[in-house]
Amino acid sequence: MIRQLALTVALSLSIGGCASTSAKPALDEVASTVKSRSGHSLRKGADGADDKEAERAIDGLLARPLTADAAVQVALLLSPHLRAKLEELSIARADYVQAGLLKNPVLGIGKTAWDAEHIDPNLFMTVEQDFLDAVTIPLRKRVAATELEATKLSVADEVLALAAETRTAFYEAQAAEAVAAMRALVDDAAHTAADIARSQHGAGNMNDLSLTNELGLAAQTGLERKRAAVASAVARETLNKHMGTWGKRAGWKLAAKLPDVPPSEPSLERLESRAIADRLDVAAARRNVQAMGYTLSLAKTTRWTGMVSVAVEAGRLRGSERISFGPSVSLEIPLFDQRQAQIAKLEAYHRRAEQNLEALAVDVRADVRAARARMLASRTIVEDYAKGVIPLRENNVRYSQEMYDAMLLGVYQLIQSKQAEYDAYREYIEAVRDYWIARSDLERAVGGRLGTDGAPRASTAPSGPSTNPAAGPSAAPPTSSPSHSNH
């Protein structure tokens, strides 16, 4: 038994002592998870060939008209917020290595109280080692390893969150720029009408009321143009913040227009179950519950043993060159403190972790349902604009133009008709923006990109203990997916 224990301790010490503090394996694992779920790459190093390659990739992406995928890739390669987050892998890895290290022995030198009766010189030396610390190394490493796994999952989830936020910021910036351009056209048209009105008023062909209406409309469109320009600038800087770009790198140009809404949606069934199974934050919460359980088990295992120290005293015997050694053992007597408070505290932490997991699962399911409903509603709105509002506005302009050519309609009515058409275009742009943001939110809620079949990409999340709302397959009947093809 003693030999087995000694062998276990020796093996733990050898493994702990040789363990590397490098976080590269953890970073590679996180990068692989992110790649499989988003299709984007992470920056793996702050120097060396990988760093130069990342810098070239960033400059290449920013040199071309920026797309949503390019913006996300730039953020994952450049964002200092993300790089700071990745350092948590190094911290967790260091904690794991530390958990496998044995505490240093304590060296003591003292003088005997018996006036050198037996030893000369009247000094002795002791080396003391916490024996329990060596025995519990495997248990502590199990806790630290589980916490490291939870950190990897949490960091990967943060990366995906940044990707989703960057995608949203991109669509907002692109739509804001398009709306600003549209507002400029409307403003130019309004000022043209105002100039014509001034000419007609000067010639005595327009009364004061009509002139005031035209001037007021031009002034109003001018204000809306300025507001749109400010909104576009703010949206652009928000995207810069997410990508981590500044200076010359902030001079990027957006792609010409928002991507069209796809003609159909992939299957949206059982997204709740997929989210519970694949969401990395849910997996991290499961790992936290597991780590807290291991910590509680460790505390209960050492509850009655407390501190166990083994020491060896050494001193030279009087009248001899021989060194005498004497072992000693110190035991903590759990007379007043049986770790009941510590164990009760850990039990509360464990219950809290379980409840946090349950609450997160409930939130995830609600987020999926809300994002799904919002995306489908946004698609309907886009289709209504594309098939109803915009054709009607365009017909209105065409009929107004015909009546104007036949001298049956005034120029102001024609211009107002054109302005209404521009407003419909602007609202269509905003509807398309809302669709893509809703789709990005749904992908974030599910835990990965929606493929052609609606399924997130392959999951690397480990399975864990199940609680009711956090259980994989949903107990509720699958939600039916209506047809989303264009009519």
Short mmCIF file of C-alpha atoms in Angstrom, two decimals:
data_model
loop_
_atom_site.label_atom_id
_atom_site.label_comp_id
_atom_site.label_asym_id
_atom_site.label_seq_id
_atom_site.Cartn_x
_atom_site.Cartn_y
_atom_site.Cartn_z
CA MET A 1 0.00 0.00 0.00
CA ILE A 2 2.76 2.38 1.01
CA ARG A 3 4.70 1.53 -2.12
CA GLN A 4 1.66 2.21 -4.28
CA LEU A 5 1.11 5.54 -2.56
CA ALA A 6 4.75 6.49 -2.96
CA LEU A 7 4.61 5.50 -6.60
CA THR A 8 1.50 7.62 -7.14
CA VAL A 9 3.10 10.62 -5.51
CA ALA A 10 6.34 10.15 -7.45
CA LEU A 11 4.43 9.85 -10.72
CA SER A 12 2.41 12.97 -9.93
CA LEU A 13 5.53 14.87 -9.07
CA SER A 14 7.28 13.83 -12.25
CA ILE A 15 4.28 14.75 -14.42
CA GLY A 16 3.68 18.04 -12.62
CA GLY A 17 7.31 18.99 -12.72
CA CYS A 18 7.57 18.33 -16.47
CA ALA A 19 4.27 20.01 -17.40
CA SER A 20 4.70 22.97 -19.71
CA THR A 21 3.13 26.33 -18.93
CA SER A 22 2.67 27.06 -22.63
CA ALA A 23 -0.95 27.73 -23.55
CA LYS A 24 -0.39 26.86 -27.22
CA PRO A 25 -2.18 23.48 -27.09
CA ALA A 26 -5.22 25.15 -25.50
CA LEU A 27 -5.09 27.98 -28.04
CA ASP A 28 -4.90 25.49 -30.90
CA GLU A 29 -7.93 23.69 -29.52
CA VAL A 30 -9.90 26.93 -29.20
CA ALA A 31 -8.86 27.95 -32.73
CA SER A 32 -10.04 24.61 -34.07
CA THR A 33 -13.40 24.96 -32.32
CA VAL A 34 -13.88 28.49 -33.65
CA LYS A 35 -12.89 27.41 -37.16
CA SER A 36 -15.38 24.56 -37.18
CA ARG A 37 -18.24 26.77 -36.00
CA SER A 38 -17.60 30.06 -37.77
CA GLY A 39 -15.19 29.26 -40.60
CA HIS A 40 -12.78 31.93 -39.39
CA SER A 41 -9.23 31.69 -38.08
CA LEU A 42 -7.72 32.93 -34.86
CA ARG A 43 -4.41 34.64 -34.44
CA LYS A 44 -2.22 32.09 -32.70
CA GLY A 45 0.82 34.13 -31.74
CA ALA A 46 2.01 37.63 -31.00
CA ASP A 47 5.26 37.21 -32.87
CA GLY A 48 6.93 35.00 -35.42
CA ALA A 49 5.74 33.75 -38.81
CA ASP A 50 2.10 33.37 -37.71
CA ASP A 51 2.02 37.00 -36.65
CA LYS A 52 3.43 38.25 -39.97
CA GLU A 53 0.99 36.09 -41.88
CA ALA A 54 -1.89 37.50 -39.81
CA GLU A 55 -0.77 41.09 -40.51
CA ARG A 56 -0.65 40.41 -44.25
CA ALA A 57 -4.09 38.83 -44.12
CA ILE A 58 -5.52 41.84 -42.28
CA ASP A 59 -4.10 44.31 -44.78
CA GLY A 60 -5.37 42.21 -47.67
CA LEU A 61 -8.89 42.04 -46.26
CA LEU A 62 -9.02 45.77 -45.57
CA ALA A 63 -7.69 46.64 -49.02
CA ARG A 64 -10.77 45.16 -50.69
CA PRO A 65 -14.40 46.26 -50.26
CA LEU A 66 -15.28 44.99 -46.81
CA THR A 67 -17.81 42.19 -46.43
CA ALA A 68 -19.34 40.79 -43.26
CA ASP A 69 -17.10 37.71 -43.30
CA ALA A 70 -14.02 39.86 -43.92
CA ALA A 71 -14.92 42.14 -41.02
CA VAL A 72 -15.30 39.16 -38.70
CA GLN A 73 -11.97 37.73 -39.85
CA VAL A 74 -10.23 41.05 -39.22
CA ALA A 75 -11.72 41.21 -35.73
CA LEU A 76 -10.54 37.69 -34.91
CA LEU A 77 -7.03 38.51 -36.10
CA LEU A 78 -6.68 42.03 -34.77
CA SER A 79 -9.01 42.84 -31.89
CA PRO A 80 -7.00 43.63 -28.73
CA HIS A 81 -10.05 42.81 -26.63
CA LEU A 82 -10.01 39.30 -28.04
CA ARG A 83 -6.29 38.90 -27.56
CA ALA A 84 -6.70 39.94 -23.93
CA LYS A 85 -9.43 37.35 -23.57
CA LEU A 86 -7.18 34.66 -25.00
CA GLU A 87 -4.72 35.29 -22.19
CA GLU A 88 -7.18 33.56 -19.89
CA LEU A 89 -5.98 30.34 -21.49
CA SER A 90 -2.46 31.05 -20.24
CA ILE A 91 -3.79 31.80 -16.76
CA ALA A 92 -5.84 28.61 -16.64
CA ARG A 93 -2.92 26.59 -17.98
CA ALA A 94 -0.63 28.06 -15.31
CA ASP A 95 -3.19 27.16 -12.64
CA TYR A 96 -3.25 23.60 -13.97
CA VAL A 97 0.53 23.30 -13.82
CA GLN A 98 0.58 24.84 -10.35
CA ALA A 99 -1.97 22.28 -9.16
CA GLY A 100 0.47 19.51 -10.09
CA LEU A 101 3.41 20.99 -8.21
CA LEU A 102 4.39 19.89 -4.74
CA LYS A 103 4.88 22.60 -2.14
CA ASN A 104 8.51 23.34 -1.42
CA PRO A 105 9.92 21.73 1.75
CA VAL A 106 10.58 24.04 4.68
CA LEU A 107 14.14 24.15 5.98
CA GLY A 108 14.65 25.14 9.61
CA ILE A 109 17.72 25.66 11.75
CA GLY A 110 17.45 25.96 15.52
CA LYS A 111 19.31 25.65 18.79
CA THR A 112 18.50 22.96 21.32
CA ALA A 113 17.22 23.81 24.79
CA TRP A 114 19.48 21.30 26.55
CA ASP A 115 22.70 23.22 26.36
CA ALA A 116 24.51 20.96 23.93
CA GLU A 117 24.12 17.91 26.12
CA HIS A 118 24.00 15.49 23.21
CA ILE A 119 24.88 17.40 20.07
CA ASP A 120 27.76 19.64 19.25
CA PRO A 121 27.52 22.30 17.98
CA ASN A 122 24.29 23.04 19.78
CA LEU A 123 22.36 23.36 16.52
CA PHE A 124 19.95 21.14 14.63
CA MET A 125 18.39 21.34 11.20
CA THR A 126 14.94 20.23 10.09
CA VAL A 127 13.37 19.64 6.71
CA GLU A 128 9.57 19.62 6.78
CA GLN A 129 7.19 18.61 4.02
CA ASP A 130 3.38 18.75 3.85
CA PHE A 131 2.58 15.08 3.23
CA LEU A 132 -1.12 15.67 2.53
CA ASP A 133 -0.24 18.15 -0.18
CA ALA A 134 1.63 15.40 -2.03
CA VAL A 135 -1.17 12.89 -1.62
CA THR A 136 -3.88 15.22 -2.94
CA ILE A 137 -2.01 16.25 -6.08
CA PRO A 138 -4.07 13.98 -8.37
CA LEU A 139 -7.29 15.37 -6.93
CA ARG A 140 -6.15 18.96 -7.31
CA LYS A 141 -5.02 18.32 -10.86
CA ARG A 142 -8.42 16.87 -11.70
CA VAL A 143 -10.09 20.07 -10.48
CA ALA A 144 -7.62 22.28 -12.36
CA ALA A 145 -7.96 20.22 -15.55
CA THR A 146 -11.73 20.58 -15.47
CA GLU A 147 -11.42 24.32 -14.88
CA LEU A 148 -9.01 24.54 -17.82
CA GLU A 149 -11.54 22.78 -20.04
CA ALA A 150 -14.24 25.20 -18.84
CA THR A 151 -11.96 28.13 -19.64
CA LYS A 152 -11.30 26.85 -23.16
CA LEU A 153 -15.02 26.54 -23.79
CA SER A 154 -15.72 29.96 -22.29
CA VAL A 155 -12.99 31.65 -24.34
CA ALA A 156 -14.20 29.99 -27.56
CA ASP A 157 -17.70 31.20 -26.77
CA GLU A 158 -16.38 34.74 -26.28
CA VAL A 159 -14.72 34.54 -29.69
CA LEU A 160 -18.01 33.52 -31.29
CA ALA A 161 -19.75 36.33 -29.42
CA LEU A 162 -17.28 38.84 -30.85
CA ALA A 163 -17.85 37.39 -34.32
CA ALA A 164 -21.61 37.84 -33.96
CA GLU A 165 -21.24 41.39 -32.62
CA THR A 166 -18.89 42.31 -35.44
CA ARG A 167 -21.29 40.89 -38.02
CA THR A 168 -24.12 42.94 -36.50
CA ALA A 169 -21.97 46.07 -36.47
CA PHE A 170 -21.07 45.48 -40.11
CA TYR A 171 -24.70 45.23 -41.24
CA GLU A 172 -25.57 48.35 -39.26
CA ALA A 173 -22.68 50.26 -40.80
CA GLN A 174 -23.47 49.09 -44.30
CA ALA A 175 -27.16 49.95 -43.95
CA ALA A 176 -26.38 53.30 -42.34
CA GLU A 177 -24.09 54.22 -45.24
CA ALA A 178 -26.76 53.22 -47.78
CA VAL A 179 -29.44 55.18 -45.89
CA ALA A 180 -27.17 58.21 -45.75
CA ALA A 181 -26.69 58.01 -49.52
CA MET A 182 -30.45 57.72 -49.98
CA ARG A 183 -31.09 60.67 -47.68
CA ALA A 184 -28.65 62.70 -49.74
CA LEU A 185 -30.63 61.94 -52.91
CA VAL A 186 -33.90 62.92 -51.24
CA ASP A 187 -32.35 66.10 -49.93
CA ASP A 188 -31.00 66.99 -53.37
CA ALA A 189 -34.45 66.43 -54.86
CA ALA A 190 -36.08 68.58 -52.17
CA HIS A 191 -33.63 71.42 -52.74
CA THR A 192 -34.21 71.21 -56.49
CA ALA A 193 -37.93 71.59 -55.83
CA ALA A 194 -37.22 74.49 -53.50
CA ASP A 195 -35.13 76.25 -56.17
CA ILE A 196 -37.93 75.83 -58.72
CA ALA A 197 -40.43 77.14 -56.19
CA ARG A 198 -38.34 80.23 -55.57
CA SER A 199 -38.20 80.91 -59.32
CA GLN A 200 -41.93 80.48 -59.72
CA HIS A 201 -42.63 82.59 -56.66
CA GLY A 202 -40.40 85.32 -58.04
CA ALA A 203 -42.28 85.20 -61.33
CA GLY A 204 -45.56 85.50 -59.49
CA ASN A 205 -46.70 81.95 -60.33
CA MET A 206 -46.68 80.63 -56.74
CA ASN A 207 -48.22 81.96 -53.56
CA ASP A 208 -46.43 82.38 -50.27
CA LEU A 209 -47.99 79.30 -48.66
CA SER A 210 -46.83 76.93 -51.39
CA LEU A 211 -43.35 78.44 -51.33
CA THR A 212 -43.14 78.04 -47.56
CA ASN A 213 -44.18 74.39 -47.83
CA GLU A 214 -41.46 73.65 -50.36
CA LEU A 215 -38.79 75.47 -48.36
CA GLY A 216 -39.86 73.72 -45.18
CA LEU A 217 -39.66 70.34 -46.88
CA ALA A 218 -36.16 71.11 -48.14
CA ALA A 219 -35.05 72.21 -44.68
CA GLN A 220 -36.47 69.01 -43.16
CA THR A 221 -34.72 66.74 -45.65
CA GLY A 222 -31.49 68.63 -45.00
CA LEU A 223 -31.73 67.81 -41.29
CA GLU A 224 -32.48 64.17 -42.02
CA ARG A 225 -29.46 64.06 -44.30
CA LYS A 226 -27.21 65.33 -41.51
CA ARG A 227 -28.66 62.85 -39.01
CA ALA A 228 -28.12 60.00 -41.44
CA ALA A 229 -24.52 61.08 -42.04
CA VAL A 230 -23.85 61.16 -38.29
CA ALA A 231 -25.50 57.76 -37.83
CA SER A 232 -23.33 56.35 -40.61
CA ALA A 233 -20.16 57.75 -39.03
CA VAL A 234 -21.08 56.34 -35.61
CA ALA A 235 -21.90 52.94 -37.07
CA ARG A 236 -18.58 52.93 -38.89
CA GLU A 237 -16.67 53.67 -35.70
CA THR A 238 -18.58 50.96 -33.86
CA LEU A 239 -17.39 48.50 -36.48
CA ASN A 240 -13.85 49.87 -36.13
CA LYS A 241 -14.07 49.21 -32.40
CA HIS A 242 -15.10 45.61 -32.92
CA MET A 243 -12.43 44.98 -35.54
CA GLY A 244 -9.70 46.77 -33.59
CA THR A 245 -8.80 48.99 -36.55
CA TRP A 246 -7.46 52.50 -36.28
CA GLY A 247 -5.21 54.90 -38.17
CA LYS A 248 -4.68 53.96 -41.81
CA ARG A 249 -6.46 50.66 -41.26
CA ALA A 250 -9.68 52.55 -40.43
CA GLY A 251 -9.90 53.82 -44.01
CA TRP A 252 -11.63 50.69 -45.34
CA LYS A 253 -14.53 50.83 -47.77
CA LEU A 254 -17.72 48.91 -47.41
CA ALA A 255 -19.10 46.59 -50.05
CA ALA A 256 -21.56 48.31 -52.35
CA LYS A 257 -24.77 47.02 -50.84
CA LEU A 258 -26.24 44.65 -48.33
CA PRO A 259 -26.44 41.04 -49.51
CA ASP A 260 -29.81 39.97 -50.80
CA VAL A 261 -32.03 37.92 -48.55
CA PRO A 262 -31.60 34.26 -49.55
CA PRO A 263 -34.50 32.81 -51.52
CA SER A 264 -35.24 30.24 -48.82
CA GLU A 265 -34.33 29.37 -45.27
CA PRO A 266 -32.72 26.16 -44.10
CA SER A 267 -34.65 23.89 -41.79
CA LEU A 268 -35.22 25.60 -38.47
CA GLU A 269 -36.51 22.59 -36.56
CA ARG A 270 -35.12 21.48 -33.21
CA LEU A 271 -32.90 24.53 -32.89
CA GLU A 272 -33.45 24.62 -29.13
CA SER A 273 -32.09 21.12 -28.66
CA ARG A 274 -29.17 21.88 -30.95
CA ALA A 275 -28.38 25.03 -29.00
CA ILE A 276 -28.39 23.18 -25.67
CA ALA A 277 -26.14 20.50 -27.12
CA ASP A 278 -23.75 22.81 -29.00
CA ARG A 279 -23.60 26.16 -27.20
CA LEU A 280 -20.14 26.58 -25.78
CA ASP A 281 -21.27 28.68 -22.84
CA VAL A 282 -23.65 25.89 -21.83
CA ALA A 283 -20.81 23.38 -22.12
CA ALA A 284 -18.60 25.68 -20.03
CA ALA A 285 -21.32 25.91 -17.39
CA ARG A 286 -21.49 22.11 -17.29
CA ARG A 287 -17.73 21.99 -16.78
CA ASN A 288 -18.00 24.52 -13.98
CA VAL A 289 -20.54 22.30 -12.23
CA GLN A 290 -18.20 19.35 -12.68
CA ALA A 291 -15.20 21.29 -11.35
CA MET A 292 -17.16 22.46 -8.35
CA GLY A 293 -18.17 18.86 -7.67
CA TYR A 294 -14.54 17.77 -7.78
CA THR A 295 -13.56 20.60 -5.43
CA LEU A 296 -16.26 19.57 -2.99
CA SER A 297 -15.11 15.96 -3.17
CA LEU A 298 -11.54 17.03 -2.43
CA ALA A 299 -12.66 19.02 0.61
CA LYS A 300 -14.66 16.10 1.98
CA THR A 301 -11.78 13.68 1.37
CA THR A 302 -9.37 15.75 3.46
CA ARG A 303 -11.95 16.80 6.01
CA TRP A 304 -10.61 14.72 8.92
CA THR A 305 -6.96 14.61 8.00
CA GLY A 306 -6.29 18.33 7.93
CA MET A 307 -2.58 19.11 7.82
CA VAL A 308 -0.10 16.22 7.86
CA SER A 309 3.54 17.26 7.89
CA VAL A 310 6.53 14.96 7.85
CA ALA A 311 9.86 16.33 9.07
CA VAL A 312 13.40 15.10 9.55
CA GLU A 313 15.70 16.61 12.16
CA ALA A 314 19.47 16.35 11.91
CA GLY A 315 22.31 17.17 14.33
CA ARG A 316 25.90 16.09 14.96
CA LEU A 317 26.38 14.01 18.08
CA ARG A 318 28.73 15.27 20.75
CA GLY A 319 32.18 13.75 20.58
CA SER A 320 31.47 12.16 17.21
CA GLU A 321 31.51 13.04 13.54
CA ARG A 322 28.29 11.15 13.00
CA ILE A 323 25.10 13.00 12.08
CA SER A 324 21.99 11.74 13.78
CA PHE A 325 18.61 11.93 12.09
CA GLY A 326 15.22 11.85 13.75
CA PRO A 327 11.89 11.78 11.90
CA SER A 328 8.77 13.48 13.18
CA VAL A 329 5.17 13.78 12.11
CA SER A 330 2.76 16.65 12.79
CA LEU A 331 -0.95 16.00 12.62
CA GLU A 332 -3.72 18.52 12.77
CA ILE A 333 -6.37 17.46 15.28
CA PRO A 334 -9.79 18.45 13.89
CA LEU A 335 -11.12 19.26 17.32
CA PHE A 336 -12.76 22.61 16.71
CA ASP A 337 -12.78 22.94 12.95
CA GLN A 338 -13.97 19.90 11.00
CA ARG A 339 -14.19 21.92 7.76
CA GLN A 340 -17.94 22.04 8.16
CA ALA A 341 -18.09 25.71 7.17
CA GLN A 342 -15.82 25.23 4.17
CA ILE A 343 -17.80 22.21 2.98
CA ALA A 344 -21.11 24.03 3.45
CA LYS A 345 -19.72 26.91 1.41
CA LEU A 346 -18.57 24.59 -1.38
CA GLU A 347 -21.92 22.81 -1.37
CA ALA A 348 -23.59 26.20 -1.84
CA TYR A 349 -21.18 27.00 -4.69
CA HIS A 350 -22.01 23.65 -6.28
CA ARG A 351 -25.76 24.25 -6.03
CA ARG A 352 -25.29 27.76 -7.40
CA ALA A 353 -23.34 26.40 -10.37
CA GLU A 354 -26.13 23.92 -11.08
CA GLN A 355 -28.76 26.65 -10.85
CA ASN A 356 -26.71 28.93 -13.11
CA LEU A 357 -26.56 26.12 -15.66
CA GLU A 358 -30.31 25.66 -15.47
CA ALA A 359 -30.93 29.40 -15.81
CA LEU A 360 -28.57 29.63 -18.77
CA ALA A 361 -30.34 26.75 -20.48
CA VAL A 362 -33.70 28.48 -20.03
CA ASP A 363 -32.24 31.71 -21.43
CA VAL A 364 -30.73 29.92 -24.40
CA ARG A 365 -34.01 28.26 -25.30
CA ALA A 366 -35.82 31.62 -25.06
CA ASP A 367 -33.12 33.35 -27.11
CA VAL A 368 -33.41 30.75 -29.86
CA ARG A 369 -37.20 31.08 -30.05
CA ALA A 370 -37.02 34.89 -30.02
CA ALA A 371 -34.26 35.06 -32.65
CA ARG A 372 -36.03 32.55 -34.87
CA ALA A 373 -39.29 34.51 -34.69
CA ARG A 374 -37.50 37.78 -35.37
CA MET A 375 -35.66 36.40 -38.38
CA LEU A 376 -38.84 34.98 -39.92
CA ALA A 377 -40.71 38.22 -39.29
CA SER A 378 -37.87 40.22 -40.82
CA ARG A 379 -37.97 38.03 -43.92
CA THR A 380 -41.70 38.65 -44.24
CA ILE A 381 -41.19 42.41 -43.96
CA VAL A 382 -38.47 42.34 -46.63
CA GLU A 383 -40.74 40.37 -48.94
CA ASP A 384 -43.61 42.78 -48.32
CA TYR A 385 -41.42 45.69 -49.31
CA ALA A 386 -39.99 43.89 -52.32
CA LYS A 387 -43.32 42.65 -53.64
CA GLY A 388 -45.72 45.29 -52.41
CA VAL A 389 -44.53 48.66 -51.20
CA ILE A 390 -41.67 49.30 -53.62
CA PRO A 391 -43.53 48.25 -56.80
CA LEU A 392 -46.44 50.48 -55.76
CA ARG A 393 -44.11 53.40 -55.14
CA GLU A 394 -42.36 52.85 -58.47
CA ASN A 395 -45.72 52.69 -60.28
CA ASN A 396 -46.72 55.88 -58.53
CA VAL A 397 -43.63 57.62 -59.84
CA ARG A 398 -44.20 56.22 -63.34
CA TYR A 399 -47.84 57.40 -63.40
CA SER A 400 -46.88 60.76 -61.97
CA GLN A 401 -44.26 61.14 -64.66
CA GLU A 402 -46.83 60.34 -67.36
CA MET A 403 -49.28 62.85 -65.93
CA TYR A 404 -46.54 65.44 -65.60
CA ASP A 405 -45.57 64.90 -69.25
CA ALA A 406 -49.23 65.40 -70.16
CA MET A 407 -49.23 68.60 -68.08
CA LEU A 408 -51.84 67.08 -65.76
CA LEU A 409 -49.59 67.15 -62.67
CA GLY A 410 -47.30 69.74 -61.19
CA VAL A 411 -43.58 69.31 -60.74
CA TYR A 412 -43.91 69.36 -56.96
CA GLN A 413 -46.25 66.40 -56.92
CA LEU A 414 -43.81 64.54 -59.16
CA ILE A 415 -40.92 65.31 -56.82
CA GLN A 416 -42.94 64.28 -53.76
CA SER A 417 -43.77 61.04 -55.48
CA LYS A 418 -40.09 60.46 -56.11
CA GLN A 419 -39.29 61.25 -52.47
CA ALA A 420 -41.84 58.68 -51.34
CA GLU A 421 -40.14 56.16 -53.59
CA TYR A 422 -36.78 56.95 -51.98
CA ASP A 423 -38.31 56.54 -48.55
CA ALA A 424 -39.54 53.09 -49.57
CA TYR A 425 -36.05 52.18 -50.75
CA ARG A 426 -34.60 53.38 -47.46
CA GLU A 427 -37.08 51.39 -45.45
CA TYR A 428 -36.31 48.35 -47.60
CA ILE A 429 -32.61 48.75 -46.84
CA GLU A 430 -33.38 48.89 -43.13
CA ALA A 431 -35.58 45.81 -43.43
CA VAL A 432 -32.79 43.86 -45.15
CA ARG A 433 -30.39 45.03 -42.44
CA ASP A 434 -32.79 43.83 -39.74
CA TYR A 435 -33.05 40.46 -41.45
CA TRP A 436 -29.30 39.88 -41.51
CA ILE A 437 -28.90 41.04 -37.93
CA ALA A 438 -31.72 38.72 -36.86
CA ARG A 439 -30.09 35.86 -38.74
CA SER A 440 -26.76 36.60 -37.06
CA ASP A 441 -28.51 36.65 -33.68
CA LEU A 442 -30.10 33.29 -34.41
CA GLU A 443 -26.75 31.81 -35.35
CA ARG A 444 -25.30 33.18 -32.14
CA ALA A 445 -28.22 31.76 -30.15
CA VAL A 446 -27.83 28.34 -31.77
CA GLY A 447 -24.07 28.31 -31.31
CA GLY A 448 -22.83 28.18 -34.88
CA ARG A 449 -23.48 29.23 -38.46
CA LEU A 450 -26.65 28.02 -40.08
CA GLY A 451 -25.74 25.69 -42.90
CA THR A 452 -27.84 24.85 -45.89
CA ASP A 453 -29.78 22.37 -43.78
CA GLY A 454 -30.13 24.73 -40.85
CA ALA A 455 -27.76 22.76 -38.67
CA PRO A 456 -24.85 24.39 -36.89
CA ARG A 457 -21.46 23.16 -37.86
CA ALA A 458 -19.93 20.18 -36.16
CA SER A 459 -19.78 20.53 -32.43
CA THR A 460 -16.69 19.80 -30.35
CA ALA A 461 -18.44 20.49 -27.08
CA PRO A 462 -18.18 17.59 -24.66
CA SER A 463 -21.30 16.07 -23.24
CA GLY A 464 -21.92 16.63 -19.57
CA PRO A 465 -24.35 15.92 -16.81
CA SER A 466 -27.88 16.85 -17.75
CA THR A 467 -30.35 18.99 -15.89
CA ASN A 468 -33.91 19.44 -16.98
CA PRO A 469 -33.80 22.53 -19.21
CA ALA A 470 -30.16 21.93 -20.05
CA ALA A 471 -30.81 18.40 -21.27
CA GLY A 472 -29.93 17.75 -24.89
CA PRO A 473 -33.11 16.68 -26.69
CA SER A 474 -36.04 18.92 -25.95
CA ALA A 475 -39.02 17.42 -24.18
CA ALA A 476 -41.25 19.78 -26.10
CA PRO A 477 -42.49 18.79 -29.53
CA PRO A 478 -40.31 20.08 -32.34
CA THR A 479 -41.26 23.41 -33.73
CA SER A 480 -42.52 23.20 -37.23
CA SER A 481 -40.77 25.19 -39.90
CA PRO A 482 -43.04 27.05 -42.26
CA SER A 483 -42.13 27.40 -45.84
CA HIS A 484 -39.79 30.35 -46.41
CA SER A 485 -39.36 30.21 -50.11
CA ASN A 486 -40.21 33.17 -52.19
CA HIS A 487 -43.73 33.20 -53.47
#
